[in-house]
PDB file of C-alpha atoms in Angstrom:
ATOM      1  CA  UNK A   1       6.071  15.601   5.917  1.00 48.00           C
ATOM      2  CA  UNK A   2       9.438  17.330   5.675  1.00 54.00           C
ATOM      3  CA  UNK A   3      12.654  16.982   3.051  1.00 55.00           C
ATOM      4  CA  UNK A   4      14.260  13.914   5.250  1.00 56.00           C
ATOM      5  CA  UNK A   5      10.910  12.083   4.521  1.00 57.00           C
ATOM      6  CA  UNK A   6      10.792  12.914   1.154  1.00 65.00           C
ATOM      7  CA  UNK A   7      15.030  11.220   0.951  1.00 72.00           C
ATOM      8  CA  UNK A   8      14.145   8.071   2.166  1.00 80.00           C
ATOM      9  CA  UNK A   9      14.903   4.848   0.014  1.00 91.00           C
ATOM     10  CA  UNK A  10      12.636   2.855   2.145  1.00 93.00           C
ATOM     11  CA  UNK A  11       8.924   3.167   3.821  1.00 94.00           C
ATOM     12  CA  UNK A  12       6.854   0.754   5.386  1.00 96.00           C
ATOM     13  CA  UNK A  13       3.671   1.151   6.408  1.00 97.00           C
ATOM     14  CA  UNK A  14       2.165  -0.083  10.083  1.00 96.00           C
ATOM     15  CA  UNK A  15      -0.776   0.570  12.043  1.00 94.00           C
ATOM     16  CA  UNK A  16       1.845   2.572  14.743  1.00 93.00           C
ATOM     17  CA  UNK A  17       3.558   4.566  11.865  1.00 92.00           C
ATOM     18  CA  UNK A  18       4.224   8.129  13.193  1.00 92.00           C
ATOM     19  CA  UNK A  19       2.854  10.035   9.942  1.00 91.00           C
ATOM     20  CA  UNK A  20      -0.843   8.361   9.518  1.00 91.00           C
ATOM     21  CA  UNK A  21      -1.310   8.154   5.845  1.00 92.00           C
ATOM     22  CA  UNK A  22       1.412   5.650   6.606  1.00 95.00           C
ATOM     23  CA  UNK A  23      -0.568   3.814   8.529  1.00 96.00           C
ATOM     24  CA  UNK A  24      -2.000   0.807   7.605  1.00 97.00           C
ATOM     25  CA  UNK A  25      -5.637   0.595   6.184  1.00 98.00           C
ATOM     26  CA  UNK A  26      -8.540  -2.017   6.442  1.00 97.00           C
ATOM     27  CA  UNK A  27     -11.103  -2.709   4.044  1.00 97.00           C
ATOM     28  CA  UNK A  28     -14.252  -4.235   3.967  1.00 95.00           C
ATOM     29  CA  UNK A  29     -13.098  -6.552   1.076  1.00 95.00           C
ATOM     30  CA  UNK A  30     -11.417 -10.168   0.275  1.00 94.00           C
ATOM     31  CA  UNK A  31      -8.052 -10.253   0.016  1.00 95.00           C
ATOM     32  CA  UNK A  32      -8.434 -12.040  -3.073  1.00 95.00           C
ATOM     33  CA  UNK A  33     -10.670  -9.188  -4.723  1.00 96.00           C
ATOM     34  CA  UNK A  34      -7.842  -6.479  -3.266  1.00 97.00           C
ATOM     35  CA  UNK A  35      -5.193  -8.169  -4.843  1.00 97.00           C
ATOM     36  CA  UNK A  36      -7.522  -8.683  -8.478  1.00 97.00           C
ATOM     37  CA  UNK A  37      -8.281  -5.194  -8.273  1.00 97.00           C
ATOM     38  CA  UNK A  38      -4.784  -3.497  -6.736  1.00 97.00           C
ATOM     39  CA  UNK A  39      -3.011  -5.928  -9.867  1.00 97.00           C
ATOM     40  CA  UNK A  40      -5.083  -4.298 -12.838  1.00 97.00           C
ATOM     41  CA  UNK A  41      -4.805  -0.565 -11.463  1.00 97.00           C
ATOM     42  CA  UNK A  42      -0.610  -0.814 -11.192  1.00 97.00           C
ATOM     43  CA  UNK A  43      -1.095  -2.404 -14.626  1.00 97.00           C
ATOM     44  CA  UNK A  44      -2.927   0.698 -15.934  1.00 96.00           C
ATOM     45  CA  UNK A  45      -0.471   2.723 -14.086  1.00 95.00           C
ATOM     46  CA  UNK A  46       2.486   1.305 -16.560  1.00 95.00           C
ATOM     47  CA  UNK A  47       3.805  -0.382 -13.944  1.00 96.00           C
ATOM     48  CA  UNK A  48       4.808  -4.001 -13.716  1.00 96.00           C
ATOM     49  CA  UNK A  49       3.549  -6.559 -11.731  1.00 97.00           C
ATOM     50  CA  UNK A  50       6.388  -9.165 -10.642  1.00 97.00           C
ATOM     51  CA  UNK A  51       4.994 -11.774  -8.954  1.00 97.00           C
ATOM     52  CA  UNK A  52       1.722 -12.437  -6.941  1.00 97.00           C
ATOM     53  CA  UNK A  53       1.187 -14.829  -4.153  1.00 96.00           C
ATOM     54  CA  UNK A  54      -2.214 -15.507  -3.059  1.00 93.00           C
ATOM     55  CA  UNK A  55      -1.485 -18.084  -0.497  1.00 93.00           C
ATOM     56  CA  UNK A  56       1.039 -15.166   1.802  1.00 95.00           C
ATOM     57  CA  UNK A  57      -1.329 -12.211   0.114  1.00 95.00           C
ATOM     58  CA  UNK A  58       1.651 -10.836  -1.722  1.00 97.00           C
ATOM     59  CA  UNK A  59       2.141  -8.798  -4.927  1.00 98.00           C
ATOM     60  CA  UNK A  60       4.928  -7.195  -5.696  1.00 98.00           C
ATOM     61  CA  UNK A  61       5.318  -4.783  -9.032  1.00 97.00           C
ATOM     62  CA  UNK A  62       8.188  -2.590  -9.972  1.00 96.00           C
ATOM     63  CA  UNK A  63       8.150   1.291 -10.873  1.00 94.00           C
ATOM     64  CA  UNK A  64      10.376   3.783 -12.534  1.00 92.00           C
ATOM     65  CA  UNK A  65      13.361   3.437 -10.326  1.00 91.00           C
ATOM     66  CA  UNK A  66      11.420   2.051  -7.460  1.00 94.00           C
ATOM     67  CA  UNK A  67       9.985  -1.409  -6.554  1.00 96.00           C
ATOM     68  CA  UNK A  68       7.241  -2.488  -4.249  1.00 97.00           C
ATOM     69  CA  UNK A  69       5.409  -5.039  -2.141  1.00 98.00           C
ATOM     70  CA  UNK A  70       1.567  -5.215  -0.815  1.00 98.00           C
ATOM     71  CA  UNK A  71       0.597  -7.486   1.504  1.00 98.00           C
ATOM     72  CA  UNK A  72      -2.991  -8.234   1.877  1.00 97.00           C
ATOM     73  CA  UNK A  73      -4.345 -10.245   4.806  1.00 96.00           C
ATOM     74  CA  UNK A  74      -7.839 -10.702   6.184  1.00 94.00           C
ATOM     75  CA  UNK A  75      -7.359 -10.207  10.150  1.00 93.00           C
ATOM     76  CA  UNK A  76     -11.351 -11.027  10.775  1.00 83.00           C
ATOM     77  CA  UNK A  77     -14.896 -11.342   9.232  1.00 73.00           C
ATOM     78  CA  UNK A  78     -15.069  -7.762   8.083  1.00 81.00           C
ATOM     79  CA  UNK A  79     -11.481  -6.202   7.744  1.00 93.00           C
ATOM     80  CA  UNK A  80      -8.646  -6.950   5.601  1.00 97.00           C
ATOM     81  CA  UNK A  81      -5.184  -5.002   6.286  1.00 97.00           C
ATOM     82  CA  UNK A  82      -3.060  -3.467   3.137  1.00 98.00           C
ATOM     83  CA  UNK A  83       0.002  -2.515   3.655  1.00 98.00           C
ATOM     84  CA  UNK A  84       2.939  -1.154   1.370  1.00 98.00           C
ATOM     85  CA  UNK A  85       7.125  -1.817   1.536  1.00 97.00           C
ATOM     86  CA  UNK A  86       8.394   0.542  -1.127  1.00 97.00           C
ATOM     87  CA  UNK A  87      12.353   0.891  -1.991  1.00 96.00           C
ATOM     88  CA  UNK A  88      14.479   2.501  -4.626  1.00 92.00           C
ATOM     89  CA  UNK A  89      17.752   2.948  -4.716  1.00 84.00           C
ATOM     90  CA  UNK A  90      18.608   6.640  -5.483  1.00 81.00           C
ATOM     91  CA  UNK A  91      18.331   8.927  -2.320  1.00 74.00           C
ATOM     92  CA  UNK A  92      16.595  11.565  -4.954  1.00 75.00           C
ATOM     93  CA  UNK A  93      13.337  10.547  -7.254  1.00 80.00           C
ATOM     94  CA  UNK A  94      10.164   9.606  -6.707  1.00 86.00           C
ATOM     95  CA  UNK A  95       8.100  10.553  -3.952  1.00 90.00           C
ATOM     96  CA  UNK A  96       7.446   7.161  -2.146  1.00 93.00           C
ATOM     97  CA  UNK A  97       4.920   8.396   0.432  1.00 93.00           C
ATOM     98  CA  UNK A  98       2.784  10.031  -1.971  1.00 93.00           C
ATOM     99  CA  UNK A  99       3.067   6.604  -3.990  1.00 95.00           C
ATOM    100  CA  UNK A 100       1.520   4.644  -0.683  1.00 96.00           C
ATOM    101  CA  UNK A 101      -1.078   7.542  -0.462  1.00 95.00           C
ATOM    102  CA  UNK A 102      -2.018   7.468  -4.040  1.00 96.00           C
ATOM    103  CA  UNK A 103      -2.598   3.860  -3.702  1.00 97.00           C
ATOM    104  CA  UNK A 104      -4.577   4.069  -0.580  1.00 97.00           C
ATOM    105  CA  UNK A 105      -6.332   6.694  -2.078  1.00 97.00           C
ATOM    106  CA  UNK A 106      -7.653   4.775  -5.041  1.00 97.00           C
ATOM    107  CA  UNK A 107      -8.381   1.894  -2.681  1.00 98.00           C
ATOM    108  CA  UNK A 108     -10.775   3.798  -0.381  1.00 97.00           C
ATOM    109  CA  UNK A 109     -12.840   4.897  -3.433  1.00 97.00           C
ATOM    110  CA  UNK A 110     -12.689   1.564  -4.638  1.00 97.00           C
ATOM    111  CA  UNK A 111     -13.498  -0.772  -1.217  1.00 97.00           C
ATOM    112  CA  UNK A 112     -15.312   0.297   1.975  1.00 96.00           C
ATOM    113  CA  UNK A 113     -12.620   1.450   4.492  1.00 96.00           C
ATOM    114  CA  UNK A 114     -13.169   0.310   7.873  1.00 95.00           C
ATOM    115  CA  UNK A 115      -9.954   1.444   9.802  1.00 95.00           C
ATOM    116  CA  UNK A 116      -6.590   3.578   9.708  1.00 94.00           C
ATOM    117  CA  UNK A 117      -4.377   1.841  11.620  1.00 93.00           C
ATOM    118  CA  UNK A 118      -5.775   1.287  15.718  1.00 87.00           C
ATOM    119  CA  UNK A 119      -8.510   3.515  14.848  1.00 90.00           C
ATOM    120  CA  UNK A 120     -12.023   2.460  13.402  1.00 89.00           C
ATOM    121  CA  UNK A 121     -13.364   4.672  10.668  1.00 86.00           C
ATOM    122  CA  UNK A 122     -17.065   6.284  10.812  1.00 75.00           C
ATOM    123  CA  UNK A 123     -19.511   4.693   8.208  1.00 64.00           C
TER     124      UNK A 123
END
């Protein structure tokens, strides 16, 4: 990841992002225990949580000069996609890649991870 990724005001993860720990993740979870969970770790983080939707699988929360959305949606049986919108509106401050990767982070040591993006992930 170079200094122009680093500027940007705006990320959004996708299963066909470029940089994969952009891409989006699945998890062998409910979207309804992802959201539970994902709500109390921002929480803990000092962050704040703005609004949750459980019927679109949306949570947004706000940071320290940055604000974000997850959307959780099951897409089958076994897999449930997270992804992240993050924006602030300085070009210079907080690293919002490493804020997605954090999160994804804690996530995978949280719920079993099942795919990155197109590609399935080894049990």
């Amino acid at each position: 990841m170079g200094l122009l990724d680093k500027l940007q005001t705006h990320i959004e993860t996708k299963d066909t992002h470029k940089n994969e720990s952009l891409q989006t993740r699945y998890y062998a979870a409910s979207p309804n225990a992802i959201i539970q969970w994902l709500e109390e770790l921002i929480q803990s983080k000092g962050q704040l949580v703005r609004r949750i939707d459980t019927n679109r699988g949306e949570l947004s929360f706000i940071g320290e000069g940055w604000d974000g959305l997850v959307t959780i949606v099951q897409v089958d049986g076994g897999r449930t996609a997270v992804d992240f919108t993050l924006n602030r509106e300085q070009r210079l401050g907080v690293d919002l890649a490493q804020i997605v990767a954090d999160y994804y982070e804690a996530l995978s040591q949280q719920f079993p991870l099942r795919a990155i993006g197109n590609k399935t992930v080894e049990r």
